[in-house]
Amino acid sequence: EIPRPVIDKAPSADLWEGQTDEGEIGITYAELDSLLFKMIDEGRTEEELVRIGYAESLIQKVCGMMRRNEFKRRMPAIAKASYNRLGK
């Protein structure tokens, strides 16, 4: 029973009026999904992607975003806490 306006609302961080995730990225989620599928799942090179019709600037932008956000896909480093039991 989620309200319809919530379902229909464009994804956004809502930091300012009219902001949308797609607007910030400069590409629709459908286009981004297609590009990422070709880059990651199919292993296409930048040259192949340009030949298919993707703008070189867009490919470089998406690659840069992936590099800058790599840390989000990794577990954080944690300090181990332990204690010594004498005689064991």
mmCIF file with all atom_site columns, C-alpha atoms in Angstrom:
data_model
loop_
_atom_site.group_PDB
_atom_site.id
_atom_site.type_symbol
_atom_site.label_atom_id
_atom_site.label_alt_id
_atom_site.label_comp_id
_atom_site.label_asym_id
_atom_site.label_entity_id
_atom_site.label_seq_id
_atom_site.pdbx_PDB_ins_code
_atom_site.Cartn_x
_atom_site.Cartn_y
_atom_site.Cartn_z
_atom_site.occupancy
_atom_site.B_iso_or_equiv
_atom_site.pdbx_formal_charge
_atom_site.auth_seq_id
_atom_site.auth_comp_id
_atom_site.auth_asym_id
_atom_site.auth_atom_id
_atom_site.pdbx_PDB_model_num
ATOM 1  C CA . GLU A 1 1  ? 0.000  0.000   0.000   1.00 0.00 ? 1  GLU A CA 1
ATOM 2  C CA . ILE A 1 2  ? 2.687  2.461   -1.058  1.00 0.00 ? 2  ILE A CA 1
ATOM 3  C CA . PRO A 1 3  ? 1.237  5.814   -2.180  1.00 0.00 ? 3  PRO A CA 1
ATOM 4  C CA . ARG A 1 4  ? 1.309  6.276   -5.962  1.00 0.00 ? 4  ARG A CA 1
ATOM 5  C CA . PRO A 1 5  ? 3.328  9.553   -5.832  1.00 0.00 ? 5  PRO A CA 1
ATOM 6  C CA . VAL A 1 6  ? 6.112  7.701   -4.003  1.00 0.00 ? 6  VAL A CA 1
ATOM 7  C CA . ILE A 1 7  ? 6.153  4.956   -6.638  1.00 0.00 ? 7  ILE A CA 1
ATOM 8  C CA . ASP A 1 8  ? 6.109  7.437   -9.543  1.00 0.00 ? 8  ASP A CA 1
ATOM 9  C CA . LYS A 1 9  ? 8.715  9.836   -8.113  1.00 0.00 ? 9  LYS A CA 1
ATOM 10 C CA . ALA A 1 10 ? 11.996 9.945   -10.036 1.00 0.00 ? 10 ALA A CA 1
ATOM 11 C CA . PRO A 1 11 ? 14.968 8.710   -7.970  1.00 0.00 ? 11 PRO A CA 1
ATOM 12 C CA . SER A 1 12 ? 16.730 11.669  -6.365  1.00 0.00 ? 12 SER A CA 1
ATOM 13 C CA . ALA A 1 13 ? 18.862 12.701  -3.416  1.00 0.00 ? 13 ALA A CA 1
ATOM 14 C CA . ASP A 1 14 ? 16.431 15.666  -3.132  1.00 0.00 ? 14 ASP A CA 1
ATOM 15 C CA . LEU A 1 15 ? 19.194 18.114  -2.297  1.00 0.00 ? 15 LEU A CA 1
ATOM 16 C CA . TRP A 1 16 ? 17.467 20.821  -4.360  1.00 0.00 ? 16 TRP A CA 1
ATOM 17 C CA . GLU A 1 17 ? 14.213 21.332  -6.219  1.00 0.00 ? 17 GLU A CA 1
ATOM 18 C CA . GLY A 1 18 ? 14.062 19.420  -9.505  1.00 0.00 ? 18 GLY A CA 1
ATOM 19 C CA . GLN A 1 19 ? 17.163 17.315  -8.869  1.00 0.00 ? 19 GLN A CA 1
ATOM 20 C CA . THR A 1 20 ? 17.048 13.757  -10.233 1.00 0.00 ? 20 THR A CA 1
ATOM 21 C CA . ASP A 1 21 ? 19.622 10.989  -10.276 1.00 0.00 ? 21 ASP A CA 1
ATOM 22 C CA . GLU A 1 22 ? 19.354 10.670  -14.047 1.00 0.00 ? 22 GLU A CA 1
ATOM 23 C CA . GLY A 1 23 ? 19.834 14.419  -14.435 1.00 0.00 ? 23 GLY A CA 1
ATOM 24 C CA . GLU A 1 24 ? 22.967 14.287  -12.291 1.00 0.00 ? 24 GLU A CA 1
ATOM 25 C CA . ILE A 1 25 ? 24.398 11.353  -14.250 1.00 0.00 ? 25 ILE A CA 1
ATOM 26 C CA . GLY A 1 26 ? 23.398 12.824  -17.603 1.00 0.00 ? 26 GLY A CA 1
ATOM 27 C CA . ILE A 1 27 ? 21.910 9.566   -18.871 1.00 0.00 ? 27 ILE A CA 1
ATOM 28 C CA . THR A 1 28 ? 18.744 7.576   -18.181 1.00 0.00 ? 28 THR A CA 1
ATOM 29 C CA . TYR A 1 29 ? 18.905 4.478   -16.008 1.00 0.00 ? 29 TYR A CA 1
ATOM 30 C CA . ALA A 1 30 ? 17.907 2.376   -19.032 1.00 0.00 ? 30 ALA A CA 1
ATOM 31 C CA . GLU A 1 31 ? 20.828 3.779   -21.069 1.00 0.00 ? 31 GLU A CA 1
ATOM 32 C CA . LEU A 1 32 ? 23.224 3.412   -18.130 1.00 0.00 ? 32 LEU A CA 1
ATOM 33 C CA . ASP A 1 33 ? 22.124 -0.186  -17.559 1.00 0.00 ? 33 ASP A CA 1
ATOM 34 C CA . SER A 1 34 ? 22.704 -0.986  -21.227 1.00 0.00 ? 34 SER A CA 1
ATOM 35 C CA . LEU A 1 35 ? 26.167 0.638   -21.187 1.00 0.00 ? 35 LEU A CA 1
ATOM 36 C CA . LEU A 1 36 ? 27.201 -1.112  -17.959 1.00 0.00 ? 36 LEU A CA 1
ATOM 37 C CA . PHE A 1 37 ? 25.996 -4.466  -19.300 1.00 0.00 ? 37 PHE A CA 1
ATOM 38 C CA . LYS A 1 38 ? 28.132 -4.059  -22.411 1.00 0.00 ? 38 LYS A CA 1
ATOM 39 C CA . MET A 1 39 ? 31.140 -2.822  -20.394 1.00 0.00 ? 39 MET A CA 1
ATOM 40 C CA . ILE A 1 40 ? 31.051 -5.323  -17.536 1.00 0.00 ? 40 ILE A CA 1
ATOM 41 C CA . ASP A 1 41 ? 29.087 -8.399  -18.586 1.00 0.00 ? 41 ASP A CA 1
ATOM 42 C CA . GLU A 1 42 ? 30.137 -8.456  -22.232 1.00 0.00 ? 42 GLU A CA 1
ATOM 43 C CA . GLY A 1 43 ? 33.628 -7.017  -21.625 1.00 0.00 ? 43 GLY A CA 1
ATOM 44 C CA . ARG A 1 44 ? 33.421 -4.571  -24.537 1.00 0.00 ? 44 ARG A CA 1
ATOM 45 C CA . THR A 1 45 ? 36.360 -2.209  -25.027 1.00 0.00 ? 45 THR A CA 1
ATOM 46 C CA . GLU A 1 46 ? 35.978 1.557   -25.184 1.00 0.00 ? 46 GLU A CA 1
ATOM 47 C CA . GLU A 1 47 ? 36.588 1.424   -28.938 1.00 0.00 ? 47 GLU A CA 1
ATOM 48 C CA . GLU A 1 48 ? 33.795 -1.133  -29.390 1.00 0.00 ? 48 GLU A CA 1
ATOM 49 C CA . LEU A 1 49 ? 31.417 0.951   -27.302 1.00 0.00 ? 49 LEU A CA 1
ATOM 50 C CA . VAL A 1 50 ? 32.151 4.042   -29.404 1.00 0.00 ? 50 VAL A CA 1
ATOM 51 C CA . ARG A 1 51 ? 31.568 1.999   -32.572 1.00 0.00 ? 51 ARG A CA 1
ATOM 52 C CA . ILE A 1 52 ? 28.220 0.823   -31.158 1.00 0.00 ? 52 ILE A CA 1
ATOM 53 C CA . GLY A 1 53 ? 27.215 4.462   -30.692 1.00 0.00 ? 53 GLY A CA 1
ATOM 54 C CA . TYR A 1 54 ? 28.116 5.522   -27.140 1.00 0.00 ? 54 TYR A CA 1
ATOM 55 C CA . ALA A 1 55 ? 29.817 8.898   -26.803 1.00 0.00 ? 55 ALA A CA 1
ATOM 56 C CA . GLU A 1 56 ? 33.446 8.637   -25.685 1.00 0.00 ? 56 GLU A CA 1
ATOM 57 C CA . SER A 1 57 ? 32.834 11.350  -23.095 1.00 0.00 ? 57 SER A CA 1
ATOM 58 C CA . LEU A 1 58 ? 29.958 9.333   -21.593 1.00 0.00 ? 58 LEU A CA 1
ATOM 59 C CA . ILE A 1 59 ? 32.064 6.159   -21.439 1.00 0.00 ? 59 ILE A CA 1
ATOM 60 C CA . GLN A 1 60 ? 34.858 8.040   -19.686 1.00 0.00 ? 60 GLN A CA 1
ATOM 61 C CA . LYS A 1 61 ? 32.394 9.672   -17.295 1.00 0.00 ? 61 LYS A CA 1
ATOM 62 C CA . VAL A 1 62 ? 30.867 6.318   -16.309 1.00 0.00 ? 62 VAL A CA 1
ATOM 63 C CA . CYS A 1 63 ? 34.322 4.704   -15.950 1.00 0.00 ? 63 CYS A CA 1
ATOM 64 C CA . GLY A 1 64 ? 35.394 7.601   -13.731 1.00 0.00 ? 64 GLY A CA 1
ATOM 65 C CA . MET A 1 65 ? 32.293 7.225   -11.574 1.00 0.00 ? 65 MET A CA 1
ATOM 66 C CA . MET A 1 66 ? 33.000 3.510   -11.203 1.00 0.00 ? 66 MET A CA 1
ATOM 67 C CA . ARG A 1 67 ? 36.625 4.163   -10.189 1.00 0.00 ? 67 ARG A CA 1
ATOM 68 C CA . ARG A 1 68 ? 35.696 6.858   -7.672  1.00 0.00 ? 68 ARG A CA 1
ATOM 69 C CA . ASN A 1 69 ? 33.069 4.637   -6.072  1.00 0.00 ? 69 ASN A CA 1
ATOM 70 C CA . GLU A 1 70 ? 34.985 1.343   -6.013  1.00 0.00 ? 70 GLU A CA 1
ATOM 71 C CA . PHE A 1 71 ? 35.387 1.670   -2.230  1.00 0.00 ? 71 PHE A CA 1
ATOM 72 C CA . LYS A 1 72 ? 31.623 1.226   -1.829  1.00 0.00 ? 72 LYS A CA 1
ATOM 73 C CA . ARG A 1 73 ? 31.871 -2.343  -3.129  1.00 0.00 ? 73 ARG A CA 1
ATOM 74 C CA . ARG A 1 74 ? 34.498 -3.366  -0.580  1.00 0.00 ? 74 ARG A CA 1
ATOM 75 C CA . MET A 1 75 ? 34.105 -4.336  3.034   1.00 0.00 ? 75 MET A CA 1
ATOM 76 C CA . PRO A 1 76 ? 35.550 -1.708  5.365   1.00 0.00 ? 76 PRO A CA 1
ATOM 77 C CA . ALA A 1 77 ? 38.734 -2.452  7.256   1.00 0.00 ? 77 ALA A CA 1
ATOM 78 C CA . ILE A 1 78 ? 38.042 -3.319  10.853  1.00 0.00 ? 78 ILE A CA 1
ATOM 79 C CA . ALA A 1 79 ? 40.223 -3.576  13.923  1.00 0.00 ? 79 ALA A CA 1
ATOM 80 C CA . LYS A 1 80 ? 40.276 -7.006  15.517  1.00 0.00 ? 80 LYS A CA 1
ATOM 81 C CA . ALA A 1 81 ? 39.473 -7.017  19.189  1.00 0.00 ? 81 ALA A CA 1
ATOM 82 C CA . SER A 1 82 ? 40.597 -10.052 21.113  1.00 0.00 ? 82 SER A CA 1
ATOM 83 C CA . TYR A 1 83 ? 41.853 -10.991 24.496  1.00 0.00 ? 83 TYR A CA 1
ATOM 84 C CA . ASN A 1 84 ? 44.571 -13.321 25.676  1.00 0.00 ? 84 ASN A CA 1
ATOM 85 C CA . ARG A 1 85 ? 43.703 -16.120 27.995  1.00 0.00 ? 85 ARG A CA 1
ATOM 86 C CA . LEU A 1 86 ? 46.651 -17.101 30.116  1.00 0.00 ? 86 LEU A CA 1
ATOM 87 C CA . GLY A 1 87 ? 47.698 -20.672 29.714  1.00 0.00 ? 87 GLY A CA 1
ATOM 88 C CA . LYS A 1 88 ? 45.770 -21.270 26.488  1.00 0.00 ? 88 LYS A CA 1
#
